[in-house]
Short mmCIF file of C-alpha atoms in Angstrom, two decimals:
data_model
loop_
_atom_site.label_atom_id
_atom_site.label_comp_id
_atom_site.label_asym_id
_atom_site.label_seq_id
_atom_site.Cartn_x
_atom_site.Cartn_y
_atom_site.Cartn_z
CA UNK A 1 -39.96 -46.20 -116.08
CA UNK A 2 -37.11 -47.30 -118.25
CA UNK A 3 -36.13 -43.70 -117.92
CA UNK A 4 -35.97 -43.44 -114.49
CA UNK A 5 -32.46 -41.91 -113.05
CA UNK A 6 -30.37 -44.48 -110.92
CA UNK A 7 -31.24 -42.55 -107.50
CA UNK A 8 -34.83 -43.29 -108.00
CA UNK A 9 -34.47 -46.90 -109.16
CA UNK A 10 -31.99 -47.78 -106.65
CA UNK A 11 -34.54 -46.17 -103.82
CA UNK A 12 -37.60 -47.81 -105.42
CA UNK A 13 -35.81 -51.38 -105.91
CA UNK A 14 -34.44 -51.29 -101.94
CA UNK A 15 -37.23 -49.27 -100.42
CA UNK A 16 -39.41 -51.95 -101.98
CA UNK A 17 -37.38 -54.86 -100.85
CA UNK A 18 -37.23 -53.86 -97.46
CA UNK A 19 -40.86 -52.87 -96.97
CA UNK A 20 -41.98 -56.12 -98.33
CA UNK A 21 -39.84 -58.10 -96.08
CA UNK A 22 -40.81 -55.35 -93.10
CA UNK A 23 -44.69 -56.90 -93.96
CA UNK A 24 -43.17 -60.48 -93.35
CA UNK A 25 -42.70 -61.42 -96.72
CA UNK A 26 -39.92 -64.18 -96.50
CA UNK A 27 -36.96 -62.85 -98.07
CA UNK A 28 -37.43 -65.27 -101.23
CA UNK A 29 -40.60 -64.26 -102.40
CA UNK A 30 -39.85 -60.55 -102.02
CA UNK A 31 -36.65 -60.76 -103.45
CA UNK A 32 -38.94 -62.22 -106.63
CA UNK A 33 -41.57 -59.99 -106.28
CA UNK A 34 -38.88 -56.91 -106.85
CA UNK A 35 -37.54 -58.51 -109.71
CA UNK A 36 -40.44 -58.91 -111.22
CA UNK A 37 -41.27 -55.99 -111.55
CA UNK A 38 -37.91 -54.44 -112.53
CA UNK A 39 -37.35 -56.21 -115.03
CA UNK A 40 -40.85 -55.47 -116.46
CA UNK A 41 -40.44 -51.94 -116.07
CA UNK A 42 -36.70 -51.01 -116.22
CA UNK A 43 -35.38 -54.32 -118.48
CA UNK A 44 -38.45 -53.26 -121.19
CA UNK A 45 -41.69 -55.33 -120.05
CA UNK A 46 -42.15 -58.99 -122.41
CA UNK A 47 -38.27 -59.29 -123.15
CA UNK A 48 -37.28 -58.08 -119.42
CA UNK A 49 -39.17 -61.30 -118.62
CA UNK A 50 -37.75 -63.17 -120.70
CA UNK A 51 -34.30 -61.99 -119.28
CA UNK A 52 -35.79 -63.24 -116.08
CA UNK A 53 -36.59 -66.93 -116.71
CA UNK A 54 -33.55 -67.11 -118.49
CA UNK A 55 -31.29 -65.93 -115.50
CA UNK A 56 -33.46 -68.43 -113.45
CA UNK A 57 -32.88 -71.22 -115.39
CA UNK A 58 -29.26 -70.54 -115.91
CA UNK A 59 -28.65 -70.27 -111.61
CA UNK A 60 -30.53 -72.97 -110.79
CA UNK A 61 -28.64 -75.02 -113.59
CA UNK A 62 -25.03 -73.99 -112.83
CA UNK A 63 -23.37 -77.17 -111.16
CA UNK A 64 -21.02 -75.03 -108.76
CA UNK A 65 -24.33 -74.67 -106.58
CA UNK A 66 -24.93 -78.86 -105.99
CA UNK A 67 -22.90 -78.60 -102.84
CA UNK A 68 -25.76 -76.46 -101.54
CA UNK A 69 -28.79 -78.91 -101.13
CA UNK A 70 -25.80 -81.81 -100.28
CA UNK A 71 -24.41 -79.57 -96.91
CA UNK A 72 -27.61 -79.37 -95.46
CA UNK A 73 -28.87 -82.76 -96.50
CA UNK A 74 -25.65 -83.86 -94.23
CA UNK A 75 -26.76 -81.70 -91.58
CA UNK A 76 -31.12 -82.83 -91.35
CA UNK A 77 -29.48 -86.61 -91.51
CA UNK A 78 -27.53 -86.24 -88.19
CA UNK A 79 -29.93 -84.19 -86.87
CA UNK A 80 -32.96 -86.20 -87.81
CA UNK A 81 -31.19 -89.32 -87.00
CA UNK A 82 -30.09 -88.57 -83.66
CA UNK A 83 -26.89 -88.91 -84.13
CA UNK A 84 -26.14 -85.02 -83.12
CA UNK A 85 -27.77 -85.72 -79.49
CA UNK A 86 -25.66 -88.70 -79.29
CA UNK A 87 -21.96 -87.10 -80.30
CA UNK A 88 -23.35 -83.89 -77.51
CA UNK A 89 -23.68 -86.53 -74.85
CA UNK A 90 -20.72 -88.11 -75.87
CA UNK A 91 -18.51 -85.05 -75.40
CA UNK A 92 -20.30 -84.07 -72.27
CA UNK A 93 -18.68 -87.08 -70.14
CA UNK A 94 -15.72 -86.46 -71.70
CA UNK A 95 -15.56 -82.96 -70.35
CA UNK A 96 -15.56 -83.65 -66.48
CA UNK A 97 -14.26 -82.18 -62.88
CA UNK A 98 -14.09 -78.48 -64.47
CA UNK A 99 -15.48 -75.59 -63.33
CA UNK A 100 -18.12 -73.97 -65.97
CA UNK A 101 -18.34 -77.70 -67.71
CA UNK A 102 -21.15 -77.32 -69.32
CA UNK A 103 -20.49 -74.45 -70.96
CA UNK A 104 -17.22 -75.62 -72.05
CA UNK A 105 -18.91 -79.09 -73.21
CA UNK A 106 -21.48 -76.30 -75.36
CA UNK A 107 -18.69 -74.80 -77.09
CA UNK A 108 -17.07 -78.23 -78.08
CA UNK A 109 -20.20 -80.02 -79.03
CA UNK A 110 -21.29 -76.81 -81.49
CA UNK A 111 -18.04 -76.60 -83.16
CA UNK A 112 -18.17 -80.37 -83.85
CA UNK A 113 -21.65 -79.92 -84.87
CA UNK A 114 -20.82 -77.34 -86.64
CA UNK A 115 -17.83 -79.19 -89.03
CA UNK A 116 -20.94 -81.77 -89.26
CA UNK A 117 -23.97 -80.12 -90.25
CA UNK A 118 -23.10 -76.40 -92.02
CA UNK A 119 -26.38 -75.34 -90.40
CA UNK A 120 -26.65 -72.57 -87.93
CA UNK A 121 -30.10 -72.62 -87.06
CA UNK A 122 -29.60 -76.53 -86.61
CA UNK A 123 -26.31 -75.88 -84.15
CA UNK A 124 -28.35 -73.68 -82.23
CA UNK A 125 -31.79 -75.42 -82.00
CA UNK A 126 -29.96 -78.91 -80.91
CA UNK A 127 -27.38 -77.18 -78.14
CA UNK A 128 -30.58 -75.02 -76.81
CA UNK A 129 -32.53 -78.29 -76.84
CA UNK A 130 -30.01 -80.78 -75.05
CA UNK A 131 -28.10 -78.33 -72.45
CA UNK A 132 -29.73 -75.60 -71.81
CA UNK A 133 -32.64 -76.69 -69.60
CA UNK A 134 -29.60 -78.75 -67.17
CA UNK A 135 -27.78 -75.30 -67.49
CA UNK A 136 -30.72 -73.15 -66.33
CA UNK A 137 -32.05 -75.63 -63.98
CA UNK A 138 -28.30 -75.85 -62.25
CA UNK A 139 -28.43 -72.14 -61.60
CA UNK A 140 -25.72 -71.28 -64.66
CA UNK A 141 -25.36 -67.26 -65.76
CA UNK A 142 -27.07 -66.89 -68.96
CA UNK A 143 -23.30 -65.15 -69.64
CA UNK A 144 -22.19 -69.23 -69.68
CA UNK A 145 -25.15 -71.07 -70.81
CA UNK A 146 -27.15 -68.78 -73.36
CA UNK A 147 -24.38 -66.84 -74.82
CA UNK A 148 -21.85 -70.20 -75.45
CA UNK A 149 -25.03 -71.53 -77.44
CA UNK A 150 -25.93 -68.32 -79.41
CA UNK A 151 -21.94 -67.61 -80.05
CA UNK A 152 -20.96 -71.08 -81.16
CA UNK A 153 -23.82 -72.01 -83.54
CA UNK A 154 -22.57 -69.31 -86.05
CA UNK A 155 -19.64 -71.09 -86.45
CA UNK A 156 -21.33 -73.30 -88.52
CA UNK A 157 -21.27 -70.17 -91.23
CA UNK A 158 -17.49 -70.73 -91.20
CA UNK A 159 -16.57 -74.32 -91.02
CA UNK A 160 -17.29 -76.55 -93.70
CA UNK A 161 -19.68 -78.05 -94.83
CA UNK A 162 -20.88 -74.49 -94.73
CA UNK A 163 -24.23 -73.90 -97.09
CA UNK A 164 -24.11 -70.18 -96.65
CA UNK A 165 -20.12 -69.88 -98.05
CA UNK A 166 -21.55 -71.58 -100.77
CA UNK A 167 -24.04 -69.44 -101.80
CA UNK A 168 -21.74 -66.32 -100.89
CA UNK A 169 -18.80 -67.92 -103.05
CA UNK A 170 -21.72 -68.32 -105.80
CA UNK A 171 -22.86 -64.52 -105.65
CA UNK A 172 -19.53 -63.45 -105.00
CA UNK A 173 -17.66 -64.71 -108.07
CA UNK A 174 -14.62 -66.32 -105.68
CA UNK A 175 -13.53 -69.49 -105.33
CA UNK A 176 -15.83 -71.80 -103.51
CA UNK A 177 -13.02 -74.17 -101.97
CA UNK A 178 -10.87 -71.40 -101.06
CA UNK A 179 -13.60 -69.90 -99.36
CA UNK A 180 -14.42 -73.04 -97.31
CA UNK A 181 -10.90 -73.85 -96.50
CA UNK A 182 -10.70 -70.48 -95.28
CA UNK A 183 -12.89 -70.35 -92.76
CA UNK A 184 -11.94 -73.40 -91.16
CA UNK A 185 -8.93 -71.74 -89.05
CA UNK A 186 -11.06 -68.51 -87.97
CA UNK A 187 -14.04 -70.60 -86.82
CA UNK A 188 -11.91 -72.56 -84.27
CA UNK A 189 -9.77 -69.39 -83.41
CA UNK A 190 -13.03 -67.80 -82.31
CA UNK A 191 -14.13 -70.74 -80.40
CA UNK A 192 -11.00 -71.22 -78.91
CA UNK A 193 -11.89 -67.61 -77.88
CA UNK A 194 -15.09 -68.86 -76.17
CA UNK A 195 -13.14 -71.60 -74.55
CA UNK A 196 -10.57 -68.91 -72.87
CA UNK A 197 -12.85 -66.68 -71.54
CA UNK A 198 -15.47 -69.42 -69.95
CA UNK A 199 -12.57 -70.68 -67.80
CA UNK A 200 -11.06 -66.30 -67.27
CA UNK A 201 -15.12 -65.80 -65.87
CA UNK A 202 -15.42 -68.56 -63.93
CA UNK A 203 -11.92 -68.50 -62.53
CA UNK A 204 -12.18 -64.81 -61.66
CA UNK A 205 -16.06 -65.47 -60.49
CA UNK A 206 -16.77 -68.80 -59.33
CA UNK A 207 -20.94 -67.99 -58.90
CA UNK A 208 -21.28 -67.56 -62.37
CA UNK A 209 -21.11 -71.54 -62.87
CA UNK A 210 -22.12 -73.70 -60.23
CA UNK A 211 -20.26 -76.59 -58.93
CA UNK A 212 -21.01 -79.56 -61.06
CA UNK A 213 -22.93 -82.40 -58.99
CA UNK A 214 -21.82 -84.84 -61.89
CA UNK A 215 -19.80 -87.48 -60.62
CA UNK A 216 -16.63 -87.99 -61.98
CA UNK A 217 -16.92 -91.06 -63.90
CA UNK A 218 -13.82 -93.44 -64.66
CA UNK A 219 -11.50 -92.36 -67.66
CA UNK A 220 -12.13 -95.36 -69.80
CA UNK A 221 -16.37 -94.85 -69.19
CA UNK A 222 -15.48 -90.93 -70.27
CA UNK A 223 -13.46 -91.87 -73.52
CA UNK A 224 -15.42 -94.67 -74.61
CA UNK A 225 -18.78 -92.50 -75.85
CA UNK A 226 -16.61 -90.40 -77.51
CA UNK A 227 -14.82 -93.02 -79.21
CA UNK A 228 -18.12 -94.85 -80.37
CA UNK A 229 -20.08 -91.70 -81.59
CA UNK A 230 -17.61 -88.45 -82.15
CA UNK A 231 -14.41 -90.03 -83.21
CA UNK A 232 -15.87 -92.08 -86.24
CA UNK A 233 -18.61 -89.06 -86.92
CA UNK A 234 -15.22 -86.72 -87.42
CA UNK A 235 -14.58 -88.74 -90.55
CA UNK A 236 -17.33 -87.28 -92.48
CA UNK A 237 -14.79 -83.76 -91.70
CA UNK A 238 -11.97 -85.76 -93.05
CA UNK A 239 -13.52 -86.71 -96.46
CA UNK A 240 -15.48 -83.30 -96.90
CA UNK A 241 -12.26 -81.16 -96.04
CA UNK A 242 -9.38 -83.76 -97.28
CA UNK A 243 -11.01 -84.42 -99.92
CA UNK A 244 -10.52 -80.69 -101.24
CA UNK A 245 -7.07 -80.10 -99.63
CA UNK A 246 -5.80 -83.29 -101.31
CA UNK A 247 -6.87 -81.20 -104.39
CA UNK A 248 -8.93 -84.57 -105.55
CA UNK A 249 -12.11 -83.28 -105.11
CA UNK A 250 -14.17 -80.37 -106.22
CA UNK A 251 -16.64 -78.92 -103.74
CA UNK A 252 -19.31 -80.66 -105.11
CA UNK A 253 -17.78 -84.11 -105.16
CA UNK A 254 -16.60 -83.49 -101.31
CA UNK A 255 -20.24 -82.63 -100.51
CA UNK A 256 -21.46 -86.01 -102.14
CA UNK A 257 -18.69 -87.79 -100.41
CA UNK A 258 -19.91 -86.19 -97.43
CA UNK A 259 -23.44 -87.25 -98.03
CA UNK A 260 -22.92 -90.89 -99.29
CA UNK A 261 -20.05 -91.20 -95.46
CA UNK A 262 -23.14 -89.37 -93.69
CA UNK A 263 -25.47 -91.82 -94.80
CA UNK A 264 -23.16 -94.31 -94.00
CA UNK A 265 -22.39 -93.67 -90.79
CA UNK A 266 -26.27 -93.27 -89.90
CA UNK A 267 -26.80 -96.68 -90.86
CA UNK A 268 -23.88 -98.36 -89.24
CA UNK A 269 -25.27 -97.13 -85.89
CA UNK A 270 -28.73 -98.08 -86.99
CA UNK A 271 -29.81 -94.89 -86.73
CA UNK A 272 -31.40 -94.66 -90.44
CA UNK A 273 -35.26 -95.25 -91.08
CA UNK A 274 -37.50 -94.64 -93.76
CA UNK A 275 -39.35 -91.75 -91.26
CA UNK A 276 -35.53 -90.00 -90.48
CA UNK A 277 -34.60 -90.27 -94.15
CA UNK A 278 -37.98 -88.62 -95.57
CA UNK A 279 -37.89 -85.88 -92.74
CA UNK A 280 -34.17 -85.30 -94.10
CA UNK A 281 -34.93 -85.14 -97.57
CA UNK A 282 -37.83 -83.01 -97.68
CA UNK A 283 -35.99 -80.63 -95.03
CA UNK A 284 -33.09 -80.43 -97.69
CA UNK A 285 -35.61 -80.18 -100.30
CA UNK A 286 -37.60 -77.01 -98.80
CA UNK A 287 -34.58 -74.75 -97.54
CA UNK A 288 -32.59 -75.87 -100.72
CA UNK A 289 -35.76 -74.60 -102.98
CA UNK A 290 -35.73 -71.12 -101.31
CA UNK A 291 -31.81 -70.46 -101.72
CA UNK A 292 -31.97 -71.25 -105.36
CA UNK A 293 -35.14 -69.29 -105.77
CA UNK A 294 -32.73 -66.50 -104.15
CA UNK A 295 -29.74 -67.13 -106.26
CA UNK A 296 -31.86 -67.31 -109.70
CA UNK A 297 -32.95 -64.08 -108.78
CA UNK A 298 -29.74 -62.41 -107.47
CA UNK A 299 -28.73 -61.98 -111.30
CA UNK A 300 -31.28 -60.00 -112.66
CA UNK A 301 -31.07 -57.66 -109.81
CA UNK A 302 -27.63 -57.31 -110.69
CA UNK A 303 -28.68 -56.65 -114.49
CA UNK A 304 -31.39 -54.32 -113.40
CA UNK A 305 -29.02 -51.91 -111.02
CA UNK A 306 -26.44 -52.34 -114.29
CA UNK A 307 -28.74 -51.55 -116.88
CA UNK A 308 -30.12 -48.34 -114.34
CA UNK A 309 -26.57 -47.33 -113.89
CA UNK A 310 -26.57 -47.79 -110.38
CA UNK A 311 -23.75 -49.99 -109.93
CA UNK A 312 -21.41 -48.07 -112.44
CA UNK A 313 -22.25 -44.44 -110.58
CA UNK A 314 -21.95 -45.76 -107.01
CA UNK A 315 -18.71 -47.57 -107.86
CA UNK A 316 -17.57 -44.38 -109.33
CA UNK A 317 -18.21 -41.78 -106.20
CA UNK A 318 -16.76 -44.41 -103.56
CA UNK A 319 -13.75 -45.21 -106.10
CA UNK A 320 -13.59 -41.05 -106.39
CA UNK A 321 -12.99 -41.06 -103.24
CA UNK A 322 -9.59 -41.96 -103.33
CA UNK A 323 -9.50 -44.42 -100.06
CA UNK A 324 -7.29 -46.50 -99.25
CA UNK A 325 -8.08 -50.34 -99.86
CA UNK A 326 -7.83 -50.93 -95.75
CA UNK A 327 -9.88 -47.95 -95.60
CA UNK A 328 -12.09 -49.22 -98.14
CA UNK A 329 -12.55 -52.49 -96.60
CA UNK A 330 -12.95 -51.47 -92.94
CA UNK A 331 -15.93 -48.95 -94.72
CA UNK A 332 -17.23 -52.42 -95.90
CA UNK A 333 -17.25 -54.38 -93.05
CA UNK A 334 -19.28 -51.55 -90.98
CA UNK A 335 -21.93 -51.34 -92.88
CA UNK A 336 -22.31 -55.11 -92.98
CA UNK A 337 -22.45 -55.38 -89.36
CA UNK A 338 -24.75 -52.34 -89.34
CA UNK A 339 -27.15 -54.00 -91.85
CA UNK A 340 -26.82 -57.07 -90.19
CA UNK A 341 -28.82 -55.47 -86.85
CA UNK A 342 -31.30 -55.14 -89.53
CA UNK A 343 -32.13 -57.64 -92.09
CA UNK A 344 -30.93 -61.65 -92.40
CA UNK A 345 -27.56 -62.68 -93.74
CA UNK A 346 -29.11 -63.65 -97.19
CA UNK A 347 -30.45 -60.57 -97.65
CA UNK A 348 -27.68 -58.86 -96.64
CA UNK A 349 -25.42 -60.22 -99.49
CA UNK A 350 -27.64 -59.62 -102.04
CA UNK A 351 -28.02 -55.95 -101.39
CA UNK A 352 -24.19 -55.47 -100.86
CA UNK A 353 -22.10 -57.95 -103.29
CA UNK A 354 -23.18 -56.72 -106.65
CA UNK A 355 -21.81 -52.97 -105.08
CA UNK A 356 -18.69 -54.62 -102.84
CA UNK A 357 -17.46 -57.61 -105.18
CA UNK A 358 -16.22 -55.07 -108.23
CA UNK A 359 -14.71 -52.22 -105.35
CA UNK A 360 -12.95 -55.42 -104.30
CA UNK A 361 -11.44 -56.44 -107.45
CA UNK A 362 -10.71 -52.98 -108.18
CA UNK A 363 -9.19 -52.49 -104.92
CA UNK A 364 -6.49 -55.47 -105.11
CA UNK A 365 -7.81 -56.82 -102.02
CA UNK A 366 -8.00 -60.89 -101.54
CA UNK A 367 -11.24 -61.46 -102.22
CA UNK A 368 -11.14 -64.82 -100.41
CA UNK A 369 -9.82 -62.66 -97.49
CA UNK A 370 -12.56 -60.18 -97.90
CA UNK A 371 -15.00 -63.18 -98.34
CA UNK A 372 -14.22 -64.60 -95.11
CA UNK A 373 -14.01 -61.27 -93.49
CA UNK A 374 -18.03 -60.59 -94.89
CA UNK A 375 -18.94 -64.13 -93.58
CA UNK A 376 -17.48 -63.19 -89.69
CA UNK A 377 -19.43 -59.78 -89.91
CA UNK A 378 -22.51 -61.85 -91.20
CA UNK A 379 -22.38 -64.04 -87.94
CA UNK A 380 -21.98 -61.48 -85.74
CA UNK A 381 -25.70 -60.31 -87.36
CA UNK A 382 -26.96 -63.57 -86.50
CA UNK A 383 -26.54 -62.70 -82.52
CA UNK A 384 -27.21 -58.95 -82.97
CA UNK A 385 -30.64 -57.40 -81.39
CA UNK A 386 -32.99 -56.60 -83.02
CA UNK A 387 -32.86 -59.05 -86.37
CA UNK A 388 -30.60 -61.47 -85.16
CA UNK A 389 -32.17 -64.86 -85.71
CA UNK A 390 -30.44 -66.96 -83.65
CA UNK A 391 -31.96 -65.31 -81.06
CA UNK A 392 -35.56 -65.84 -81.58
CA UNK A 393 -34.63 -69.18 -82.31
CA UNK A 394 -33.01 -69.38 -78.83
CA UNK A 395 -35.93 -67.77 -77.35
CA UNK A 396 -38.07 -70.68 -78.82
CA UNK A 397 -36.29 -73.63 -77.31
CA UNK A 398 -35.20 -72.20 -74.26
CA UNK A 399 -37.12 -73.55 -71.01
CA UNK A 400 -39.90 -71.20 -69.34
CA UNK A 401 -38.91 -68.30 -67.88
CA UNK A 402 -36.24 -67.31 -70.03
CA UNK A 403 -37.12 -64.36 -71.56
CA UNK A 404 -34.74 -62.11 -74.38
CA UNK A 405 -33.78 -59.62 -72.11
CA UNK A 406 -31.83 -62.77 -70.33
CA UNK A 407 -30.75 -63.79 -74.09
CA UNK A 408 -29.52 -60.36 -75.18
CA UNK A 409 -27.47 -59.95 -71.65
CA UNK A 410 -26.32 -63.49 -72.03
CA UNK A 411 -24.90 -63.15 -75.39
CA UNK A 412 -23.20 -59.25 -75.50
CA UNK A 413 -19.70 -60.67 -74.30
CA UNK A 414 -19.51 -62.96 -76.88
CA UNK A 415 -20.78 -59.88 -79.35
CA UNK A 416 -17.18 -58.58 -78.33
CA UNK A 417 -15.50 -61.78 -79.00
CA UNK A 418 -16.65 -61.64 -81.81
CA UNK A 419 -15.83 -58.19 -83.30
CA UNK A 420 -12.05 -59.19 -81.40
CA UNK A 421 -11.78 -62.17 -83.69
CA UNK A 422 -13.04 -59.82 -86.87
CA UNK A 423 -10.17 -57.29 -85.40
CA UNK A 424 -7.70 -60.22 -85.91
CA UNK A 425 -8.79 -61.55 -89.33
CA UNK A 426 -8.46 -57.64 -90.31
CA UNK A 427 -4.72 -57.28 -89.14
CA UNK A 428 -3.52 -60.84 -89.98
CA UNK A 429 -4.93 -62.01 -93.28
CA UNK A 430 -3.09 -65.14 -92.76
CA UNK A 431 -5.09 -66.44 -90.50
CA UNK A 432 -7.78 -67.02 -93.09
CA UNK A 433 -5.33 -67.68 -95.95
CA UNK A 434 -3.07 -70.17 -94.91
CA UNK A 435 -4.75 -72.79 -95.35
CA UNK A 436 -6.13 -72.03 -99.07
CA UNK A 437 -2.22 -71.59 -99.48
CA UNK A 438 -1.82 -74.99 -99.17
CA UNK A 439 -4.39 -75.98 -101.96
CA UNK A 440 -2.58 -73.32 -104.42
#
């Protein structure tokens, strides 16, 4: 098969991948399967294999990828511990006497969940699990209690600690602290989005939230929660994020400082058993071993689409082209949020890097820019019907009767929000950059 033209191995090696994961194959295993058998039949059989392991052990080895299992050991310690639930509740007596305050208190609580916990499966499950069923039960619009849920748990692809910029940083070739600095400023411009247009809807329809049967509590029984369990919590963002913007830490150390002042803090509110601590770990432990499985085999994918000529004679037509890098980019972007209706965000960017990284490069385009950029377009896929993930996971934690028809019409403003605050990132690149300015 070795002499195979690129067409037919590129078809074979993505028709293959996306039937297997079509069968339910999680994205790990296929993504092994495929390379498996490229390398045995396009890399030349018994050395091809030894190509593999190789590539494996050299991924799974490479110390720019610690920060990985460390994120989202910070996130299944405050969320095992209970100390997510705790800051939520804390922020939602804070928030009081507004109209649509529960929706407001959801966007607050998930993007200081998310600059806690990286996770946006995590964001999603806890905000679904603690608000929702008041929301629903009060009579709320799904348009302001599912759709603040679904729209600010991706944020927790953008603000660090942030697993997933990791990992695209990783496959990507970029800088892994400019990438997480990056993202900080877009992920609270597009909440701040959220924010603006709760209180627009509700002002301009009042029905859509009703009035809150809360009583106002005194200002000093409001701030004191969120003194005792937010305040102290938003220290673990200080170390993880000062810590690189000091420039006296490397992503790795920030995400063990993050993990030792995690720990920490669980056990200075007593929160931190044996049971919480082994339900962390082995959390960490199972979706850390199927990202490096992923990474190990995101080389030799690479090598095999190399070696077939694939990635030399698609690079060539779109570069033959003669676009423009805007246009170029823009080109990109589209076909990320197209594939992101599709297939998960891991997928995703190993289908598209190894083809957009080099066009990139070639381009003069900010790859850090770009990189961000990808990441927004990636979020957007986790809220997009049919694939999007963080709506089945809504669907599984949301109270009876709450079907995804409610979900997808609860969620398509935000959808727009969205692709507004990927409009902005296009047309001001400082947005992202400013901050990673700093560091350099």
């Amino acid at each position: 098969m070795s002499g195979l033209s690129w067409e037919i191995v590129l078809g074979l090696m993505g028709g293959g991948l996306v039937a297997l994961m079509g069968l339910g194959v999680p994205v790990a295993f296929a993504f092994l399967a495929i390379n498996l058998v490229g390398a045995w039949f396009i890399l030349g059989g018994e050395a091809g294999m030894k190509l593999l392991a190789m590539n494996a052990t050299e991924a799974v080895g490479s110390f720019a990828l610690v920060p990985i299992p460390l994120f989202i050991l910070m996130g299944e310690l405050l969320l095992h511990t209970g100390l997510a639930t705790r800051a939520i509740a804390a922020i939602e007596k804070l928030i009081a006497g507004v109209p649509g305050r529960l929706s407001l208190v959801a966007v607050t609580s998930g993007a200081v969940f998310a600059s806690l916990s990286g996770s946006t499966i995590a964001n999603t499950a806890v905000l679904g699990r603690v608000l929702l069923p008041d929301m629903h039960r009060m009579g709320y619009h799904p348009m302001l209690s599912i759709g603040p849920i679904l729209a600010v748990g991706g944020i927790a692809m953008l603000i660090p600690p942030s697993a997933l910029a990791v990992l695209f940083g990783s496959l990507a070739g970029i800088s892994i602290s400019g990438l997480l600095l990056a993202g900080i400023v877009p992920g609270l411009m597009l909440a701040a989005l959220y924010f603006l247009f709760i209180v627009t809807a509700v002002r301009v329809s009042p029905g859509l939230a009703p009035p809150d049967p809360v009583e106002r509590l005194p200002l000093r029984a409001r701030v004191r929660p969120f003194l005792i369990y937010v305040l102290p919590l938003m220290g673990i963002v200080v170390v993880v994020v000062g810590s690189i913007l000091a420039g006296v830490a490397t992503p790795t150390e920030s995400a063990a400082l993050g993990s030792i002042a995690t720990l920490v803090a669980a056990a200075a509110y007593r929160a931190l058993d044996w049971r919480s601590l082994r339900a962390a770990l082995l959390g960490t432990a199972r979706t850390s071993a199927l990202i490096l499985i992923i990474i190990s085999g995101s080389i030799t994918f690479s090598q095999i689409l190399s070696f077939s000529g694939a990635s030399r004679q698609l690079i060539g037509i779109v570069t033959g082209m003669g676009l423009e890098p805007f246009v170029l980019v823009a080109a990109m972007l589209v076909l990320a949020l197209l594939l992101g209706m599709l297939m998960d965000q891991v997928s995703i960017m190993l289908i598209t890097l190894p083809f957009f990284m080099p066009l990139v490069n070639q381009a003069g385009v900010d790859p850090i820019w770009f990189g961000v950029m990808m990441l927004v377009a990636l979020e957007i896929g986790l809220i997009t019907p049919p694939f999007g993930l963080l709506l089945y996971i809504m669907q599984s934690v949301a109270p009876k009767g709450i079907g995804m028809r409610a979900i997808l019409g609860g969620i398509m403003p935000y959808l727009g929000l969205e692709l507004v605050g990927l409009a902005l990132l296009f047309a001001f690149p400082a947005i992202a950059l400013w901050l990673p300015g700093l560091l350099r």
